[in-house]
Structure formats: C-alpha cells, structure tokens
Amino acid sequence: MCGIIGYIGKSQAVPVLLDGLRRLEYRGYDSAGVAILDGGKVEVRKRIGRIANLAELLKEKPAAGQIGISHTRWATHGGVTDANAHPHADQSGKLFLCHNGVIENYAVLKEALVREGHTFQSQTDTEVLAHLVGKAYDAAGGEPTKGRLIEALRVALKQVVGTYGIVILHQDVPGVLVGARRGSPLVLGIGKGENFFASDVSAIIAYTRDAIYLKDYDIAALTAEEFEITSLVGGASGFEVTKVDMTEEDVSKGDYAHFMLKEIYEQPATVLDAMRGRLSREEATAVLGGLEMTPTELRNVERIILTGCGTASHAAMVGEYVIEALAHIPVEIEFASEFRYRNMPLPTNTLVFCLSQSGETADTLAALRESQRKGHKTLGICNNVASTIARESDGGVYMHAGPEIGVAATKSFTSQVTIVTLIGLLLGRIRHLGTTEGLTIINELEALPAKITRILAQSDHIKKISEKYSGAHSMMFLGRQFNYPVALEGALKMKEISYIHASGHPSAELKHGVIALISPEVPSVFIAPDDSVLDKNISNIEEVKARKGPVIAIGTEGNTKLAKICDDVIYIPACPDYLSPILTAIPLQLLAYHTAVHLGCDVDKPRNLAKSVTVE
Ligand code: G6P
C-alpha cells in the first residue's frame, strides 16, 4: 500500500529509483513520481498509472542527480490524478515528501494551514504533512542544516495523528535525506558511499544486503556516507543491522509469464518449507519452538482465535476446521477488522493467532495489539520475518515461503494452511491423539508436495476449462466443511484477477437463496473431493444440474460419479479430509489465473488492489 524508495550516493538516482519502484509496484500502482535534486534545484516528475508511464515521462523530460525520493501510490485520500501523485511539496516549494500511510487529522491541520495562507495543489493528506514540516523548518530559521530538518520533522510529527512511513528531500539541505515511520514500514539500506530508504528490502537488494528495519517513532537521516537514527521524542534510538538473505531471483519472475504463476508453481517447495524441521517422527508430533510455550501452557489453552484479512482469513477459517478436528479445542475466526473493534468475552487461556503474509496489514496489526492489551498470548503466522506483526507478536511460526509478489495471494495460503495443520497436530498430540494417528498425519503431510506437483501438471487441462467459461459474468464456488473456506478463496481469486463476479458458499446453502442465480450462463465450481460429505455435495450438484447450471467439479482421482453428472472435472490425488484444502486450492488458483490471462487482465496487478494494505 504505497511504496517508497529514496537514494543518496554516487550513482544517478533515477535508474535506482525506477528499479526500486518496479519492485515495490505490488504495493500500489495508481500513480508514481520522483523528486530529484538536479544541480541546486529539485525536479519533480509524476504521472498517473504504472511505473512504465513515469519512466516514459523521465525519458521525455530527464532529471539528473544523485539524490532523490520516489513513490508508487495506492490512492486513499484524493483521486488518481497527476496532482495527487507523490512527492508533494511544502508551501516554499523547496521541501518534497513521499508518504505511505494515512494522516487521520489532516482535515483539521489543513484548515489551520489554509487560514495561515498556505495553498494546496492536491486533495491528499500527505501534502498537509509536507506543509507542516516545511512550516516548522522555515519557522526555525538559521543555517540550512540536517539538524534543522530533523527538528522540523519532529515538530511536525508531534501534531499528526495517523500512520506514516515518509522520506523527505529539501533543496536547501542538499546532502541529506530524512525519513520516519509510525505504523507503515520503512527500511534503511546501508551501501558503500550510498544509502537508501525503502518500504521493503526487495527494492534495494540489488545494491546492498545490509538493512535496518526502522521502528515506530524512529527518525533517520542519511548522507551518502553516514546515517543517524533518533527517536521522535528525542535522543538516539537503538538499531540492529540485518543481513538480508533474499536473492534477486526471489524477486524476479524468471521464465514465468507472471509472478502469480511462478508462485503457484512454487507450492510443492513452499509447503515443504512450511513444515521443514517442524515434524518429529520420534514423538509423532509437530515441533514449533517459535510459539515459545511449554507443553503445560499449550495443554491449558481453552480457546483459540484465528484472525487475518483477505486470503489469510480464509486460511484461518480452514484452521478453525482443522484445529477443532485434530485438537478438539474450540476455535473461532474473526476478520481482523472486526476483531479489533469487538470486545469479545474470552477465557483467560485464549490463544490468538494473527495470520498475515506481509505482517504489515493495518487491521491485523491492530487486532494483535488489541489482543495483547487484553492480556492474551498473541502469536503471528507471517511470511515477512522483519515485519511489524512478526516483531510485535509474542511468538509465532514463520511461513518461509519466500517473497510473494503477485497481488493475489497463492503460496501464502497453502503455507498458512500447512502451519495451522501443524498447530492442530501439536495441540492434538498433547491431548487425545495417539502416536499412530500422529504418524499418519506426518506421513500425509509429507506426501503433499508430490501431490501438488501432480495437480500442477494439469495446468493445460485447467486452462481449457477456463477458456470454456471465461465469458461468464458470474460464477459460484461451493464446498462443505474443510472446503467451504476453499470455496470462498476460489471465488476471491476469480473475482480479484479476472473481474468476473464470483461468490463462495457452503454447498447446502445453495437452496436457501443462491439457487435463484443458477442458470446456463452461471457456472458453479463444486469442491467435492472423496470425503465424508461427498454424497451431500453430489446431491447439491444434482440440484444445480436440474436447473441447467454448468458444473465444474474438483474431485478425487478414481472417482467415477462426478464425471457422469458434471460438465468438467479436475482431479486431485486422494488425501485425508483435513488436508484437502491444500490440494483443492491449487486448481482454483490455476482456474482464476488462466481465466484472467484469457481475458487479457493484468494478473499480477489487478485494478484497485494492493498487496499490502497498511491503512485501515
Ligand atoms: C490484501 C491482499 C490480499 C491479502 C490481504 C491480507 O487485501 O490483496 O491478497 O490476502 O491483503 O494480507 P496479509 O499480508 O495480511 O496476508
């Protein structure tokens, strides 16, 4: 949700900034802009649309210089216009600022500034922040030093309510960039004779492996050779230099047409990585040291809450079924956006898990903080190890899935489901599950990667099916039990990347209203593996067929009934009910992917979406 990169050093800034912005484009792609210190003057270029448009503009009107800041925007306040694109200038026209986050009290601040004679060029909350810092800088007077700029930022930020990751460039303070964060991520990259600010390390790994993940209320100042980090309240702030182990290959598409396809195909490896080193055959259980809980503490857990947003909430919902089935502990799932404002009566021994690929989703972070405020042990299931949720949680389990760049989540879903299954196994084994049952679960988990590979081999078959139905305006996704959340996820994938309206339902809910929508023009996708509810699903399929609705089924290899009644079937290898979501999700990802490609949609960057939603 908005990406920032700032550069100060020995190279030309524009190529570095454009390269970084392309890697951050998953965070937003409504508009992009740069501010470059060119000679003694700051040159600004901004344009709506993708980074490619900005690159075009920079070809027409180049900007040379070794210091610059840049931004790719996901619009919150103010429409998608060139004027609303960042960087924004202050009243003097000398200070430029890029921002990721939301200034909640911007309207009040703006009103006061307008009364003082400030004029605004945009409808954004960000421009208000630029004016505030500029005003404080101008009011301080004296020499144009780094210290004066830092102090002005401090004065301004104390007036602000909201979230921010910001970088600032001032024409009169040429050798310096300053940045700050509260609630939105900001990383400092340390190079040799060059330094960087970025929303995420992927933007800077081509240049340096040394990064500092700034903390909330940190203010950092960079020159080409040095950096200093202080706290908003004054005084130095502690930091740690992290060696980033992400490779450039991790953040490139390789030979794949899209990041989404690459990430779908990575799943045999990522599911394995989610369980690697976490299964003990000797004890027939899962070993999750990151939870930082003793067996007694785990045995005392009375209730579990799983919370997250989007795809993570669907993985959480699978977790509800799996953990209840394996561990017999009551589990509830809550959208993080609801949980944060709900005051649920919960027993003291409630364990809360926050699921988030990015570890930066604003609602999930707020849910984590609210849960901790109530005294609940709150654990993270995150992919991004340096993320705020990962750092603030009381422990957790990392996904180790590698960067997920396609905006539509794929491999993170199967990794999250693998992890909640490990949690179910662990909690089950210290309650009622025997060694034999534990070993069976381990064997089945270990068999998953090869089964996923077999599903991926059917991509061409799935592509043909997708082409057959790509003219549909509406689609239904139906499943029962463990696969009801997969129906929701299948519908989400379809609508977010192909723009075909799709909705997911429990199969039996069909006849309570949804059936009114069934017609020859509305295909239904039934997730109907050979499980305890197969016959019930088959009855629901018959109900759709009786109303001439086309049916695509996800069934189990060897099943002969589905092919007789359904129009198309995609087969998955047999597996226990509780593991089937990890397999059934994959054909649905491919179905959405091929449909979107066939329709000419921008698969990796669907309209209106952003990968990491760091605003409420
Ligand atoms: C956004 C993304 C979704 C993602 C959700 C939660 O809406 O578009 O793909 O599932 O955020 O993201 P998280 O990083 O918290 O898993």
XYZ file of C-alpha atoms in Angstrom, residues 211-438:
228
model
C 19.372 -3.220 6.214
C 17.946 -1.628 9.322
C 14.224 -2.099 9.890
C 13.198 1.186 11.471
C 10.887 1.055 14.479
C 7.814 3.140 15.126
C 8.769 6.687 16.155
C 12.268 6.403 14.638
C 13.574 9.356 12.654
C 16.526 8.630 10.368
C 18.825 10.953 8.450
C 21.049 9.764 5.611
C 24.023 11.234 3.869
C 25.908 9.272 1.207
C 28.417 8.117 3.820
C 26.544 8.048 7.118
C 23.251 7.603 8.864
C 21.812 8.510 12.239
C 18.666 7.267 13.927
C 16.956 9.189 16.673
C 13.612 8.895 18.356
C 10.635 11.185 17.811
C 10.755 12.060 21.486
C 14.475 12.896 21.255
C 17.720 11.034 21.883
C 19.342 8.206 19.957
C 17.318 5.137 19.051
C 18.826 1.637 19.122
C 19.018 -0.336 15.887
C 20.225 -3.607 14.501
C 21.828 -4.145 11.101
C 20.268 -7.205 9.459
C 21.886 -9.210 6.639
C 19.148 -9.683 4.070
C 19.215 -13.180 2.592
C 16.649 -12.532 -0.152
C 18.117 -13.011 -3.619
C 17.342 -11.126 -6.815
C 15.991 -14.380 -8.221
C 13.482 -14.490 -5.344
C 12.042 -11.219 -6.519
C 12.114 -11.815 -10.268
C 9.634 -13.726 -12.447
C 12.282 -15.864 -14.089
C 10.811 -17.677 -17.097
C 7.235 -17.394 -15.846
C 4.769 -15.089 -17.566
C 3.583 -13.724 -14.221
C 4.644 -13.691 -10.583
C 1.318 -15.319 -9.728
C 2.096 -18.323 -11.948
C 5.611 -18.596 -10.526
C 4.200 -18.528 -7.008
C 1.541 -21.143 -7.818
C 4.295 -23.407 -9.149
C 6.470 -22.840 -6.096
C 3.938 -24.533 -3.848
C 5.466 -28.034 -3.719
C 8.562 -26.317 -2.299
C 6.826 -23.743 -0.114
C 4.516 -26.279 1.525
C 7.605 -28.360 2.260
C 9.407 -25.299 3.621
C 6.466 -24.553 5.943
C 6.965 -27.953 7.602
C 10.724 -28.357 7.179
C 12.360 -29.200 10.515
C 8.997 -28.992 12.254
C 7.956 -32.645 12.203
C 9.259 -35.144 14.743
C 8.712 -38.778 13.786
C 10.158 -39.824 17.092
C 7.429 -38.049 19.045
C 4.890 -38.203 16.223
C 4.157 -34.515 16.553
C 4.963 -31.054 15.272
C 7.786 -29.060 16.842
C 7.020 -25.345 16.888
C 9.635 -23.724 19.093
C 8.680 -20.251 17.888
C 5.417 -20.445 19.833
C 7.530 -20.107 22.970
C 5.032 -22.082 25.033
C 5.613 -25.016 27.334
C 3.551 -28.221 26.908
C 1.648 -27.268 30.082
C 0.790 -23.842 28.694
C -0.314 -25.440 25.450
C -2.420 -28.008 27.316
C -4.139 -25.217 29.243
C -5.351 -23.450 26.101
C -9.142 -23.297 26.304
C -9.942 -21.392 23.154
C -8.222 -20.222 20.006
C -8.945 -17.151 17.887
C -7.550 -17.010 14.377
C -7.611 -13.622 12.726
C -6.458 -12.031 9.470
C -7.711 -10.322 6.315
C -8.457 -11.477 2.778
C -6.822 -14.764 1.847
C -5.272 -15.031 5.306
C -8.781 -15.017 6.806
C -9.714 -17.937 4.535
C -6.639 -19.845 5.678
C -7.690 -19.026 9.243
C -11.107 -20.479 8.510
C -9.527 -23.723 7.329
C -7.591 -23.601 10.602
C -10.858 -23.473 12.524
C -11.946 -26.776 10.975
C -8.523 -28.432 11.171
C -7.602 -27.487 14.743
C -11.054 -28.384 16.048
C -10.850 -31.743 14.251
C -7.319 -32.604 15.367
C -7.125 -30.958 18.792
C -10.774 -30.651 19.917
C -10.239 -27.049 21.081
C -12.975 -24.513 20.282
C -11.687 -22.200 17.563
C -13.218 -19.033 16.196
C -12.154 -16.991 13.238
C -12.586 -13.266 13.119
C -11.855 -10.772 10.391
C -9.090 -8.656 11.915
C -11.043 -5.515 11.003
C -13.943 -6.724 13.171
C -11.912 -8.263 15.961
C -10.052 -5.016 16.620
C -13.304 -3.219 17.477
C -15.086 -6.122 19.142
C -14.918 -6.706 22.821
C -15.297 -10.472 22.810
C -15.684 -12.154 26.148
C -12.815 -14.633 26.062
C -11.465 -17.002 28.701
C -8.069 -16.121 30.176
C -6.440 -19.066 28.468
C -7.275 -17.864 24.983
C -4.567 -18.099 22.366
C -4.772 -15.649 19.462
C -3.081 -16.207 16.106
C -2.661 -13.350 13.637
C -2.195 -14.623 10.094
C -0.541 -12.243 7.667
C 1.724 -12.870 4.720
C 3.146 -9.351 4.762
C 2.987 -8.932 8.521
C 2.050 -5.307 7.853
C -1.723 -5.382 7.281
C -3.069 -2.497 9.370
C -6.198 -4.273 10.620
C -4.319 -7.441 11.553
C -1.696 -5.412 13.383
C -4.418 -3.558 15.282
C -6.075 -6.892 16.149
C -2.729 -8.115 17.505
C -2.320 -5.030 19.672
C -5.910 -5.205 20.937
C -5.475 -8.866 21.819
C -2.238 -8.150 23.686
C -3.930 -5.274 25.513
C -6.463 -7.787 26.835
C -3.621 -9.974 28.054
C -3.981 -12.810 25.558
C -0.945 -14.615 24.311
C -0.847 -13.429 20.682
C 1.172 -15.237 18.049
C 1.967 -14.426 14.442
C 1.868 -16.606 11.353
C 3.805 -14.401 8.958
C 5.946 -14.699 5.876
C 7.858 -11.443 6.156
C 10.281 -12.060 9.016
C 11.111 -8.430 9.590
C 7.500 -7.286 9.631
C 5.786 -5.386 12.400
C 3.405 -8.243 13.247
C 6.303 -10.695 13.400
C 8.219 -8.371 15.698
C 5.362 -7.373 17.974
C 3.772 -10.788 18.465
C 4.608 -12.916 21.491
C 5.997 -15.644 19.265
C 4.795 -17.470 16.187
C 5.557 -19.568 13.167
C 7.174 -18.227 10.019
C 5.935 -19.418 6.636
C 9.364 -19.356 4.923
C 7.579 -19.116 1.569
C 9.915 -16.530 0.035
C 8.635 -13.198 -1.306
C 5.079 -13.277 -2.645
C 4.818 -10.518 -5.217
C 1.684 -11.334 -7.234
C -1.052 -9.264 -5.610
C -3.382 -12.277 -5.489
C -2.132 -14.464 -2.624
C -1.439 -18.088 -3.609
C 1.521 -19.791 -1.975
C 0.942 -17.902 1.267
C -2.498 -19.541 1.538
C -1.166 -23.096 1.322
C 1.713 -22.243 3.667
C -0.685 -20.792 6.231
C -2.937 -23.847 5.986
C 0.086 -26.137 6.403
C 1.071 -24.237 9.544
C -2.377 -24.308 11.133
C -2.367 -28.060 10.487
C 0.961 -28.353 12.321
C -0.593 -26.408 15.201
C -3.560 -28.818 15.179
C -1.193 -31.777 15.243
C 0.852 -30.348 18.103
C -2.195 -29.482 20.216
C -3.880 -32.784 19.378
C -0.850 -34.849 20.367
C -0.709 -33.352 23.864
C -4.406 -34.110 24.310
C -6.032 -37.145 22.801
C -4.206 -38.099 19.566
C -2.131 -41.287 19.803
C 1.294 -41.951 18.285
C -0.128 -43.877 15.344
C -2.532 -41.080 14.483
C 0.291 -38.544 14.841
